[in-house]
Coordinates of C-alpha atoms and ligand atoms in Angstrom, one line a residue:
X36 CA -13.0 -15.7 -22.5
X37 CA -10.1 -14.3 -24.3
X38 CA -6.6 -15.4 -25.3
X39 CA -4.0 -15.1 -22.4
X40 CA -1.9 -12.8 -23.6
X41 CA 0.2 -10.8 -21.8
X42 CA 2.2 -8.1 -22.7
X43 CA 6.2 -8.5 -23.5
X44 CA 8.4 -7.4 -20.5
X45 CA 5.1 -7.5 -18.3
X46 CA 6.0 -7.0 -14.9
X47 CA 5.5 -9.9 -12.7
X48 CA 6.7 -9.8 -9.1
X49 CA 5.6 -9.3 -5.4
X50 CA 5.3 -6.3 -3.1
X51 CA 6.0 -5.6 0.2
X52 CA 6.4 -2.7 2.5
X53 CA 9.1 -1.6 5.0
X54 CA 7.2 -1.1 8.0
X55 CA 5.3 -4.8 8.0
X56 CA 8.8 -6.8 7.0
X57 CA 12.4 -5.0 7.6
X58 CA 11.9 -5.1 11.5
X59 CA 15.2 -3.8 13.0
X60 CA 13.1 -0.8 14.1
X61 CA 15.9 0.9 16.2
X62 CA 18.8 -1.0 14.2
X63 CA 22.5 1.4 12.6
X64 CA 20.6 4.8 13.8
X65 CA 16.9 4.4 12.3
X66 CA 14.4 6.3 13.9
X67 CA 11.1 5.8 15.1
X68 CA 8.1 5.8 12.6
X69 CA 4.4 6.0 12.9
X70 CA 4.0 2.2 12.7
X71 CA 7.0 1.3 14.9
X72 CA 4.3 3.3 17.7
X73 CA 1.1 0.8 16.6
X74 CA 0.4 -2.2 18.6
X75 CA -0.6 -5.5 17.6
X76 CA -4.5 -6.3 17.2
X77 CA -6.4 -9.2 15.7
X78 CA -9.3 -9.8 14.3
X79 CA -11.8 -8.5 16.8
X80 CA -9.1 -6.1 19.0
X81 CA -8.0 -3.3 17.4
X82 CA -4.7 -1.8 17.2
X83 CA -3.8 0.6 19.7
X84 CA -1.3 3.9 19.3
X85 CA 0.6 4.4 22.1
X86 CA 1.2 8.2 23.0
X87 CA 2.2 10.1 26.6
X88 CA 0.5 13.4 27.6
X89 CA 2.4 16.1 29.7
X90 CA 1.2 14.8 32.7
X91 CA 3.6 12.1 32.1
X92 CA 0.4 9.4 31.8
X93 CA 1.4 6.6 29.3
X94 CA -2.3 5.9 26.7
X95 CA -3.5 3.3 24.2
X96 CA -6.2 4.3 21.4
X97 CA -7.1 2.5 18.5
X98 CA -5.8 3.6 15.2
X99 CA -9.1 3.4 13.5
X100 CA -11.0 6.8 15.1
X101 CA -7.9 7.9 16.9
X102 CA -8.4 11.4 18.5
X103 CA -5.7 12.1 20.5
X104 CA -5.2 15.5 22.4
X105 CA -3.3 18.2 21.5
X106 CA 0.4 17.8 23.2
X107 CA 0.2 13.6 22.8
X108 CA 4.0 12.8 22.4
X109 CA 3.6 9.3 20.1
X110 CA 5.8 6.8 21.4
X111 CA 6.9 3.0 22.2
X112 CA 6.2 2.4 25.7
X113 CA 7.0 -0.7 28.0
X114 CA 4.4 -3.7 28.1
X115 CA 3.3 -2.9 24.7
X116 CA 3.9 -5.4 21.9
X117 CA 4.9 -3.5 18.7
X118 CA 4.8 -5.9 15.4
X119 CA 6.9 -3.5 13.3
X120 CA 9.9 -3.9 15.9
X121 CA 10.7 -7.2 15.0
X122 CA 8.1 -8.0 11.7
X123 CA 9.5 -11.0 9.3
X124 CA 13.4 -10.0 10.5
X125 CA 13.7 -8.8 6.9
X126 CA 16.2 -6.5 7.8
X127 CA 18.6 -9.8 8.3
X128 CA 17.1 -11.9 6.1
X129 CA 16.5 -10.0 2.6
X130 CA 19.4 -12.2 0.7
X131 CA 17.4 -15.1 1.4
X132 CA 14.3 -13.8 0.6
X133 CA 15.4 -12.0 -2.6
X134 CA 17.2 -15.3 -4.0
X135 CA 13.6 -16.8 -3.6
X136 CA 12.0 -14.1 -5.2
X137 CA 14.6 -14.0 -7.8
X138 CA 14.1 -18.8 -8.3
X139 CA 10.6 -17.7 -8.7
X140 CA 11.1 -15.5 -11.9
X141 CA 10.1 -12.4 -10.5
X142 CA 10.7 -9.3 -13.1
X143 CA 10.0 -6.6 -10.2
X144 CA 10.0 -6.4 -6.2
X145 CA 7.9 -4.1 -5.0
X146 CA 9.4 -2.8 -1.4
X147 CA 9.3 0.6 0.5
X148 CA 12.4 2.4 1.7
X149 CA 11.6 3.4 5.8
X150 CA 12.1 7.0 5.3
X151 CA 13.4 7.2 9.2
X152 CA 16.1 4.7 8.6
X153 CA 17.7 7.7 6.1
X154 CA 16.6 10.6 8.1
X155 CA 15.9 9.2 11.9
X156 CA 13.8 12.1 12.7
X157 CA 13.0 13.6 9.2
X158 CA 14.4 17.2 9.9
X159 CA 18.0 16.2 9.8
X160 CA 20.3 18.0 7.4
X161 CA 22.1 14.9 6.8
X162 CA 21.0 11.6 5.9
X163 CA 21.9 8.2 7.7
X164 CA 24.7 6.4 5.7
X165 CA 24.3 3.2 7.8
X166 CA 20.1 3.1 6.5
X167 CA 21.2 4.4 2.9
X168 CA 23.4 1.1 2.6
X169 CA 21.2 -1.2 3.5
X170 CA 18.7 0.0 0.9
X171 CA 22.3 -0.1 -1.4
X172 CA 22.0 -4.2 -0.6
X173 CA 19.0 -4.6 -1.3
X174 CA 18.7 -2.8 -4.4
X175 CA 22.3 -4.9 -5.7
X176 CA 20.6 -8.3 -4.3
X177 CA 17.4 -7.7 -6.8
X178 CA 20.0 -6.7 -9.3
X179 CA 21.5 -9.8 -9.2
X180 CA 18.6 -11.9 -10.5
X181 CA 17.4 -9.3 -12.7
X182 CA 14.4 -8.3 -10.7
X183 CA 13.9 -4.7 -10.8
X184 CA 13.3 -3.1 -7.7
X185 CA 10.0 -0.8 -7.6
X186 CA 10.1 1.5 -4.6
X187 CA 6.9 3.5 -2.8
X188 CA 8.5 6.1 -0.9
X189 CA 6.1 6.5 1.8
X190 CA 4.3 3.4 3.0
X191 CA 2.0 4.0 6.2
X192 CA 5.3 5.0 8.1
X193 CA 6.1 8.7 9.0
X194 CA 8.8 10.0 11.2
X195 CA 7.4 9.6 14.5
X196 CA 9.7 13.3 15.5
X197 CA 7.6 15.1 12.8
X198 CA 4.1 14.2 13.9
X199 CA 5.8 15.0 17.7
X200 CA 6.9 18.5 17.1
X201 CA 5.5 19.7 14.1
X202 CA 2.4 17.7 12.8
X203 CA 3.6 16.0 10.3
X204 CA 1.6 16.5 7.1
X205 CA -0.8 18.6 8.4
X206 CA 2.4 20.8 8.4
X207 CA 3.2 22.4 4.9
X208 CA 6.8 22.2 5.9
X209 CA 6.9 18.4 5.8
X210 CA 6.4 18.7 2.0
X211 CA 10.7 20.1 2.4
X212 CA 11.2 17.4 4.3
X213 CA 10.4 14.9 2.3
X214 CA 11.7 16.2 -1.2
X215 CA 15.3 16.2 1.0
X216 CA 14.6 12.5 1.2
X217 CA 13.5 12.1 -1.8
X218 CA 16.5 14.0 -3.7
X219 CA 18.7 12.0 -1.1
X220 CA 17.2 8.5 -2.1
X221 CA 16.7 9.6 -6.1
X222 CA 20.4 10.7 -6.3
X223 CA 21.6 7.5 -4.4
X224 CA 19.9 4.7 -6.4
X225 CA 20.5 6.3 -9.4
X226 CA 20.8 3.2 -11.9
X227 CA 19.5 1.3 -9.6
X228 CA 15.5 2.2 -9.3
X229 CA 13.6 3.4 -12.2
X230 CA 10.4 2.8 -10.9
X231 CA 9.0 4.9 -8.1
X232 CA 5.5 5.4 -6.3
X233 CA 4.7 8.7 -3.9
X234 CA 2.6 7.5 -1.1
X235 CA 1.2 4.7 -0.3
X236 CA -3.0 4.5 -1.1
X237 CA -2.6 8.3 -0.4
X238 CA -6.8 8.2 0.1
X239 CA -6.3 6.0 2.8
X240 CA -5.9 9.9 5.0
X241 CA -9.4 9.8 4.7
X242 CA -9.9 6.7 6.7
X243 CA -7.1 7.2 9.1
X244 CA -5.0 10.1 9.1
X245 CA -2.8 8.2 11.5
X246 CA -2.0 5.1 9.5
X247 CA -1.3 6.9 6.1
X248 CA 0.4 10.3 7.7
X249 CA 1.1 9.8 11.5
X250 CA -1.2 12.0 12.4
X251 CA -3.8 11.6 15.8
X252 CA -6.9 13.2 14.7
X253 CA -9.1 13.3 12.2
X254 CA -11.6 16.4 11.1
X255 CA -12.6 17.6 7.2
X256 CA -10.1 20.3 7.6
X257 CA -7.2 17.4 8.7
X258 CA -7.9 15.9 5.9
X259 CA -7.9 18.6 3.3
X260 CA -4.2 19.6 4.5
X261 CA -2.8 16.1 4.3
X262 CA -4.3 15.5 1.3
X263 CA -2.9 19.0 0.5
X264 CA 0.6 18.1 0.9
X265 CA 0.7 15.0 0.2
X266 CA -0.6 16.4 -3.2
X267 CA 1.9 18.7 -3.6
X268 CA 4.7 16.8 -2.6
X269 CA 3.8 13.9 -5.0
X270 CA 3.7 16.6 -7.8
X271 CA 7.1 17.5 -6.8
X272 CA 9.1 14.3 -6.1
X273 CA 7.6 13.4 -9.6
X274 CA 9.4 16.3 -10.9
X275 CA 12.5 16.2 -9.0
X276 CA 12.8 12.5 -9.9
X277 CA 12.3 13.1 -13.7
X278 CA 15.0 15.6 -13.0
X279 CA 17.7 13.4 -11.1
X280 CA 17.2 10.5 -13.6
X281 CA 14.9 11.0 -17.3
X282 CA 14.7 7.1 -17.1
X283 CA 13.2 7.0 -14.2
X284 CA 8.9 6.3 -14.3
X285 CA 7.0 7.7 -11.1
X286 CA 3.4 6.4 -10.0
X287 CA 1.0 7.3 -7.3
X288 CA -0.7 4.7 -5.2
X289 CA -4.5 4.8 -4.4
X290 CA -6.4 1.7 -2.7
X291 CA -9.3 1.3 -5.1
X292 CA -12.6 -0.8 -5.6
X293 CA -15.4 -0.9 -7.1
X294 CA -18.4 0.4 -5.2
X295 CA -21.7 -1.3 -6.2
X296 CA -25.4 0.0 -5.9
X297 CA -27.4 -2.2 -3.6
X298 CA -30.4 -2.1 -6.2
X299 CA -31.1 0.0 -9.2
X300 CA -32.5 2.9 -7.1
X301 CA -31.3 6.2 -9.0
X302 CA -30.2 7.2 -5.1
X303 CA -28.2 4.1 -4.3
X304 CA -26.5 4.3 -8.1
X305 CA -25.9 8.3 -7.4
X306 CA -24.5 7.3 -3.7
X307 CA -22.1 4.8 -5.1
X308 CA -21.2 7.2 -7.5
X309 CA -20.3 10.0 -4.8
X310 CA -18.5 7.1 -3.0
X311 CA -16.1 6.3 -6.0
X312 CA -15.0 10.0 -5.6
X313 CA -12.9 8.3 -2.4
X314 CA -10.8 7.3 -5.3
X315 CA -11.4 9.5 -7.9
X316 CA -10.3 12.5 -6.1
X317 CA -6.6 11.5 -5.4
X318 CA -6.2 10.1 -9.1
X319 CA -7.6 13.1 -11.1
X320 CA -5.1 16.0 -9.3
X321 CA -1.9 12.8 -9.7
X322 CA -2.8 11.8 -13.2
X323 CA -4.9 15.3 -14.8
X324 CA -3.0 17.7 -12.6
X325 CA -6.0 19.8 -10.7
X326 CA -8.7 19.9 -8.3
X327 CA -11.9 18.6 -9.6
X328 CA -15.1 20.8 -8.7
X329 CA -16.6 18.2 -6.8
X330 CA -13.9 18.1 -4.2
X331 CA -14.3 21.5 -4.2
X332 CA -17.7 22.1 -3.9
X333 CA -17.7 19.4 -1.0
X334 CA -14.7 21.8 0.8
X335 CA -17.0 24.7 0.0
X336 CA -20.6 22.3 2.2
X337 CA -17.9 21.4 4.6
X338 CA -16.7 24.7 5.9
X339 CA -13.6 23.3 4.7
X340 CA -10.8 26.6 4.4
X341 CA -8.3 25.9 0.8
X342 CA -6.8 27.7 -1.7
X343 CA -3.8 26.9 -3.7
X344 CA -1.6 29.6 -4.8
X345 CA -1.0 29.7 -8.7
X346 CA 2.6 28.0 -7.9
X347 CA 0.8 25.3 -6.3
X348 CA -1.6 24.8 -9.3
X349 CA 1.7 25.2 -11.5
X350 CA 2.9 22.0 -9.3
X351 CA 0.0 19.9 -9.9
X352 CA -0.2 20.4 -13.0
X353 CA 3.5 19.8 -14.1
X354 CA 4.1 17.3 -11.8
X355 CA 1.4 14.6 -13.1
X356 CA 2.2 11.2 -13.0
X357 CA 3.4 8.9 -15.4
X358 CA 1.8 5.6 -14.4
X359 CA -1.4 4.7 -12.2
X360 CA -1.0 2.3 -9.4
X361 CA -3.4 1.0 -7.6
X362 CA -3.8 -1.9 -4.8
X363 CA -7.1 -4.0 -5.3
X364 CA -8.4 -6.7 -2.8
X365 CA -12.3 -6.5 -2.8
X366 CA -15.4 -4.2 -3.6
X367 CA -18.1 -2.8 -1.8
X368 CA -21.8 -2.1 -1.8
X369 CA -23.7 0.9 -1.0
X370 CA -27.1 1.1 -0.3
X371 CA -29.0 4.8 0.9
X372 CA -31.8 3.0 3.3
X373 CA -30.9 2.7 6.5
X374 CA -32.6 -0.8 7.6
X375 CA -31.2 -2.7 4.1
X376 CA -27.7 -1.4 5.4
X377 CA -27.8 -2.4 8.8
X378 CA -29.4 -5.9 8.0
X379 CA -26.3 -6.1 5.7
X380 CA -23.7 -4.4 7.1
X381 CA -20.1 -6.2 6.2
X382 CA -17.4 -7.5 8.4
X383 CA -14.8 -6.3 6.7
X384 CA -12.2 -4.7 9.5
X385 CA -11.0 -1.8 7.6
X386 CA -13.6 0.4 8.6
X387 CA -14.5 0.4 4.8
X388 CA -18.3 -0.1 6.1
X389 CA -20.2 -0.8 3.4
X390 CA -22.4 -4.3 2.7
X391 CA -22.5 -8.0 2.4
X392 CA -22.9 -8.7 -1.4
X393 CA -24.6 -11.7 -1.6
X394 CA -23.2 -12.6 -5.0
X395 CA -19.9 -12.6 -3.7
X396 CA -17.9 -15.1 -1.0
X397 CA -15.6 -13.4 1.6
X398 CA -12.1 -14.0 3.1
X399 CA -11.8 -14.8 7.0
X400 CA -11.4 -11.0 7.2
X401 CA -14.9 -10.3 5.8
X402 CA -13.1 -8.9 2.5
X403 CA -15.0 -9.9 -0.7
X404 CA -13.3 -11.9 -3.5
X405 CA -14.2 -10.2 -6.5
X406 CA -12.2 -10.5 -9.8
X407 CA -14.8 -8.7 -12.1
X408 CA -14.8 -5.4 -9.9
X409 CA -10.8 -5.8 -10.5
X410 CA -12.0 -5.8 -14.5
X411 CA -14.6 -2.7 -13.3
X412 CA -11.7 -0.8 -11.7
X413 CA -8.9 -1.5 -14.5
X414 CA -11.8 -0.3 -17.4
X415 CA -12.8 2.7 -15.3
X416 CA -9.4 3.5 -14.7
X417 CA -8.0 3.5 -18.0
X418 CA -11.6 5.4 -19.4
X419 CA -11.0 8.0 -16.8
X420 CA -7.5 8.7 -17.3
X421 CA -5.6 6.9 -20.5
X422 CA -2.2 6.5 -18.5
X423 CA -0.6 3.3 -18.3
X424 CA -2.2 0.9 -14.5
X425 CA 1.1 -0.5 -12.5
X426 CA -1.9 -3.2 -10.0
X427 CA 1.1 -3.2 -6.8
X428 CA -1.5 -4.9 -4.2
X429 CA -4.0 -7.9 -4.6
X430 CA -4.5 -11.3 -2.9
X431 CA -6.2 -13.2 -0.4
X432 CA -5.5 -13.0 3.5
X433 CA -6.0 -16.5 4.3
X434 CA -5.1 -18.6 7.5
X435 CA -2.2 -20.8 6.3
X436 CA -1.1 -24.2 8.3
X437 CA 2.6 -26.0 8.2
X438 CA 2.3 -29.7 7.9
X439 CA 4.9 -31.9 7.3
X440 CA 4.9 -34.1 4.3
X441 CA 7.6 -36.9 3.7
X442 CA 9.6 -35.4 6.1
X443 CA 9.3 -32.0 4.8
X444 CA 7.5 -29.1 5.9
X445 CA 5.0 -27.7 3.2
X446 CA 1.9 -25.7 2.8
X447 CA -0.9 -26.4 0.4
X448 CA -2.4 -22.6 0.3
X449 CA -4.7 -23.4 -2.5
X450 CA -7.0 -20.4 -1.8
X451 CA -4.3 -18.0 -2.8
X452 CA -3.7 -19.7 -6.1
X453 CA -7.6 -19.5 -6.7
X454 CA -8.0 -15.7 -6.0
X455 CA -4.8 -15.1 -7.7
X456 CA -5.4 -17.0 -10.5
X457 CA -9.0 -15.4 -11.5
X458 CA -7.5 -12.3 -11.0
X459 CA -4.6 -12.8 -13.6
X460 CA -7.6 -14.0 -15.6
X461 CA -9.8 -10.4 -15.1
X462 CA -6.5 -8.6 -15.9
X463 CA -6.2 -10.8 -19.0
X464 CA -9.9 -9.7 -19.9
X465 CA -9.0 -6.3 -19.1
X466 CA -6.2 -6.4 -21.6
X467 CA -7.1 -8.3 -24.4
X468 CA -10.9 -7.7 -24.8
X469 CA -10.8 -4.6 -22.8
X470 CA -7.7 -3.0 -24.5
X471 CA -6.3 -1.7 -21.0
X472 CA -2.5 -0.9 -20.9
X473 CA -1.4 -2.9 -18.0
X474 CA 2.3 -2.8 -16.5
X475 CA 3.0 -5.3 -14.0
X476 CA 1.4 -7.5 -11.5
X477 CA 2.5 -7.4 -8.0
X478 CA 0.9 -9.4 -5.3
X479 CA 0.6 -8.1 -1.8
X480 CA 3.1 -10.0 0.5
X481 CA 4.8 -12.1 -1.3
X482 CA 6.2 -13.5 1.8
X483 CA 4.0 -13.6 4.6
X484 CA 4.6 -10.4 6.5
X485 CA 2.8 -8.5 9.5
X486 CA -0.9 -7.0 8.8
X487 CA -1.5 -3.2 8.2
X488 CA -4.6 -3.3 9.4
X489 CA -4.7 -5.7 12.5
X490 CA -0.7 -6.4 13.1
X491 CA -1.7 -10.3 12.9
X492 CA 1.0 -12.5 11.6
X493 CA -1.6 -15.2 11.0
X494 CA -3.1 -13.3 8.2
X495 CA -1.3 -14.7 5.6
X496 CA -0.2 -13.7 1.6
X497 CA 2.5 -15.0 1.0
X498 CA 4.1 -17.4 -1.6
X499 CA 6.4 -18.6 1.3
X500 CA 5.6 -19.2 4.5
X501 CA 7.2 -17.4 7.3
X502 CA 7.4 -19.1 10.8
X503 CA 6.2 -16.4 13.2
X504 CA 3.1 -16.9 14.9
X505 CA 0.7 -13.7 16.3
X506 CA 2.2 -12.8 19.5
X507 CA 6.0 -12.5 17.6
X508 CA 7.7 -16.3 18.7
X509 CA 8.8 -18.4 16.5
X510 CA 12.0 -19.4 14.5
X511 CA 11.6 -16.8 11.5
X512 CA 12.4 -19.6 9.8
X513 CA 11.2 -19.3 5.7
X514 CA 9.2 -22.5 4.1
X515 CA 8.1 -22.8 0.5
X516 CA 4.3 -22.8 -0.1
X517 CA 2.6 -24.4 -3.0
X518 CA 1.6 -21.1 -4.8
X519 CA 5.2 -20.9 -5.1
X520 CA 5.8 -23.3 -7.1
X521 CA 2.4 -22.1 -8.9
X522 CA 3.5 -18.5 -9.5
X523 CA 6.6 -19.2 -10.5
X524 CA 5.0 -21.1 -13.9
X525 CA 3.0 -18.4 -14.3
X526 CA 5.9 -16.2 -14.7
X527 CA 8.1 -18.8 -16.7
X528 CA 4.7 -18.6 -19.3
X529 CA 3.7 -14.9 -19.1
X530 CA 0.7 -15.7 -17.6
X531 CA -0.1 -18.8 -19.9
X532 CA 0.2 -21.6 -17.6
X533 CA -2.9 -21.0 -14.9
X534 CA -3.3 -24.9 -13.6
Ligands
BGP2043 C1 -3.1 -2.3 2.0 C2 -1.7 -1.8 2.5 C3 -0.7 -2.8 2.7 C4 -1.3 -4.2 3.2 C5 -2.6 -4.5 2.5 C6 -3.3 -5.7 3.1 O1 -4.1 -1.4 2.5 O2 -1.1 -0.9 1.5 O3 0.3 -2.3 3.6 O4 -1.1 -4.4 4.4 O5 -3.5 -3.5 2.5 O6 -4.0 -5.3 4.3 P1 -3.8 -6.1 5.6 O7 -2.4 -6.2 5.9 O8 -4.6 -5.3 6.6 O9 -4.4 -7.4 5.4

């Protein structure tokens, strides 16, 4: 094992995102988002998106295979319980939670700005001043305790009036859109954000079109658009923010893994290798600024219709990134017989699919704990692509309980400490033996917030505990957790101090 070493002015900190904290969904003018339309699931329910068809009929579908018919109007209905609506109460509570953050050490805060609480339905000509000062707050309250804010500008929440009346990404006129929030935003926190991230694990269109882009259906073609404009736009806010400030450093955001052959069959290692293009794909046009053949040779099998204009490839390929950033929370197996996949099939619940590795131990959520794919991904990565790896997601959804101690309440979430803890250790590998440039570390959740992909409250990050329970009661009340107290030596030592 090597040295800990960590870099000078390494980036330690926490991330969050707008739509599973802020709350104060319909609060100074906001406007509805994709998420605020998602209801709560759990474990085994999934979570529904509510939408009303001409006929005036009020429907529920879950989010993972949505496919809902042409003239849905997405909506919040009555009877329906919406996490997003209320969240953690971030929205009230972000001076509080930012002076934690900020007795904790942290050098960044990852956070997402709700792009409907600047322009309520997307489309207007004029942004929100009541949304744009919150954001104002929040950005002085990090500055405060020298925490620099780090800000995704799309984060699994779209306009909700865009996907209603003029389908959203699939749209090429959302990519206007969004560069008028972005040159809104860019212009505004001038001085205050220098870090930036397009979208949110832009793959994740793949997987659901509805969580990443607030869109109801889900075909090859669907996904070629998004991904499309999505691409495109990234290329350009990267440019447009380069232009509004030259300080300012813009990533993109992909949800990576590692993807492991079952055995050393050449088909399993060739499948996982077709598999890792799930990840690849997004990465290569962000950081090398084209389409690789293999995407399009697999638009080509697919029947899929593309082109790009030579303005578009002129986007791409000025518009290339400056750092990776990626979020990491387990790897998967892959396995081309049928019977050794069904006799292994994983419980993960984010329709990832894939297998059990029986190496590996899992969280309550069936995700596998896997610091050496982290290693796998970080090497691969930096091999691939020699641009600088921002990791803005990782840690363990675990099932924390409140006791009191001596009259105080506390938390003893020692399996969060544990998966964070090897990780900082793979990183450090990755780093010092490995020679990866790493930027900062920002672990999902820092305070316990409201699951993307089941809308439970009891799946729990955080380094402080947040008293809401599943079905939205409770005092909102904050309590410190013993990973706080654990993280916050980390940071005091650069990563020295593990124990
Ligand atoms: C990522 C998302 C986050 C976050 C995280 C954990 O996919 O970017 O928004 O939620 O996963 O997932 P979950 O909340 O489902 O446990």
């Amino acid at each position: 094992m090597s040295e800990i070493r960590f870099p000078e002015g390494f980036l330690w900190g926490g991330a969050i995102a707008a739509n599973q904290a802020e709350g104060g969904y319909n609060a100074d003018g906001k406007g509805l988002s994709s998420s605020d339309c998602t209801t709560r699931g759990s474990k085994t329910k999934p979570r529904m998106v509510t939408y009303q068809l001409p006929s005036g009929e009020i429907k529920a579908e879950p989010m993972f295979g949505l496919n809902a018919p042409d003239g849905a109007k997405f909506g919040c209905f009555e009877g329906y319980d919406y996490p997003s609506h209320n969240a953690i109460d971030f929205y009230h509570h972000f001076k509080e939670d930012i002076a934690l953050f900020g007795e904790m050490g942290f050098k960044t805060f990852r956070l997402s700005i709700n792009w409907a609480r600047i322009f309520p339905t997307g489309m207007e000509e004029e942004p929100n001043e009541a949304g744009l000062k919150f954001y104002d707050e929040v950005f002085d309250e990090c500055l405060k305790y020298n925490i620099k804010p780090l800000v995704t500008l799309s984060h699994y929440e779209t306009p909700i009036a865009l996907s209603n009346e003029i389908g959203s990404w699939t749209n090429p006129k959302t990519i206007d859109y969004f560069l008028r929030y972005v040159k809104c935003v860019g212009e505004r926190y001038k001085g205050k954000v220098e870090y930036w991230l397009t979208f949110n694990e832009i793959n994740v269109a793949q997987m659901s079109p509805w969580m990443s882009s607030g869109i109801g259906q889900r075909s090859p073609q669907i996904v070629a658009d998004i991904s499309k404009h999505q691409l495109i736009a990234s290329a350009k806010a990267v440019m447009l923010l380069h232009e509004i400030d030259p300080n300012n450093k813009v990533g993109n955001m992909v949800a990576y893994g590692a993807i492991y052959p079952y055995t050393c069959n050449p088909d399993d290692v060739i499948a996982s290798k077709m598999g890792m293009h799930g990840y690849h794909f997004y990465e290569d046009v962000q950081a090398r600024g084209y389409y690789p053949n293999y995407k399009l040779k697999e638009y080509e099998r697919e029947n899929v219709n593309f082109s790009l204009t030579d303005e578009e490839k002129e986007v791409l390929k000025n518009g290339t990134v400056d750092f990776l950033s990626i979020s990491y929370y387990m790897s998967s197996v892959i396995s081309v017989d049928p019977e050794v996949l069904a006799k292994n099939k994983a419980e993960g619940n984010m329709g990832l699919g894939g297998m059990r590795n029986p190496y590996l131990k899992a969280s309550e959520w069936g995700w596998t704990i896997d610091p050496t794919g982290l290693r796998i991904a970080l090497n691969e990565l930096w091999e691939r692509y020699q641009k600088p790896i921002f990791i803005v997601e990782n840690s363990l959804g675990t099932i924390d309980e409140l006791v009191e101690e001596d009259g105080k309440m506390v938390c003893h979430d020692k399996a969060h400490i544990d998966y964070l803890r090897d990780h900082i250790l793979a990183m450090n590998e990755a780093i010092n033996y490995d020679g990866v440039e790493l930027l900062g570390y920002t672990p999902w959740g820092c305070i316990d917030l409201v699951s993307a992909s089941t809308g439970e409250m009891h799946k729990r990050y955080g380094f402080i505990y947040v008293d809401y329970k599943d079905d939205g009661t409770g005092s909102g009340d904050r309590y410190i957790k013993d990973s706080f107290y654990w993280y916050k030596k980390v940071i005091a030592s650069n990563g020295k101090d593990l124990d």
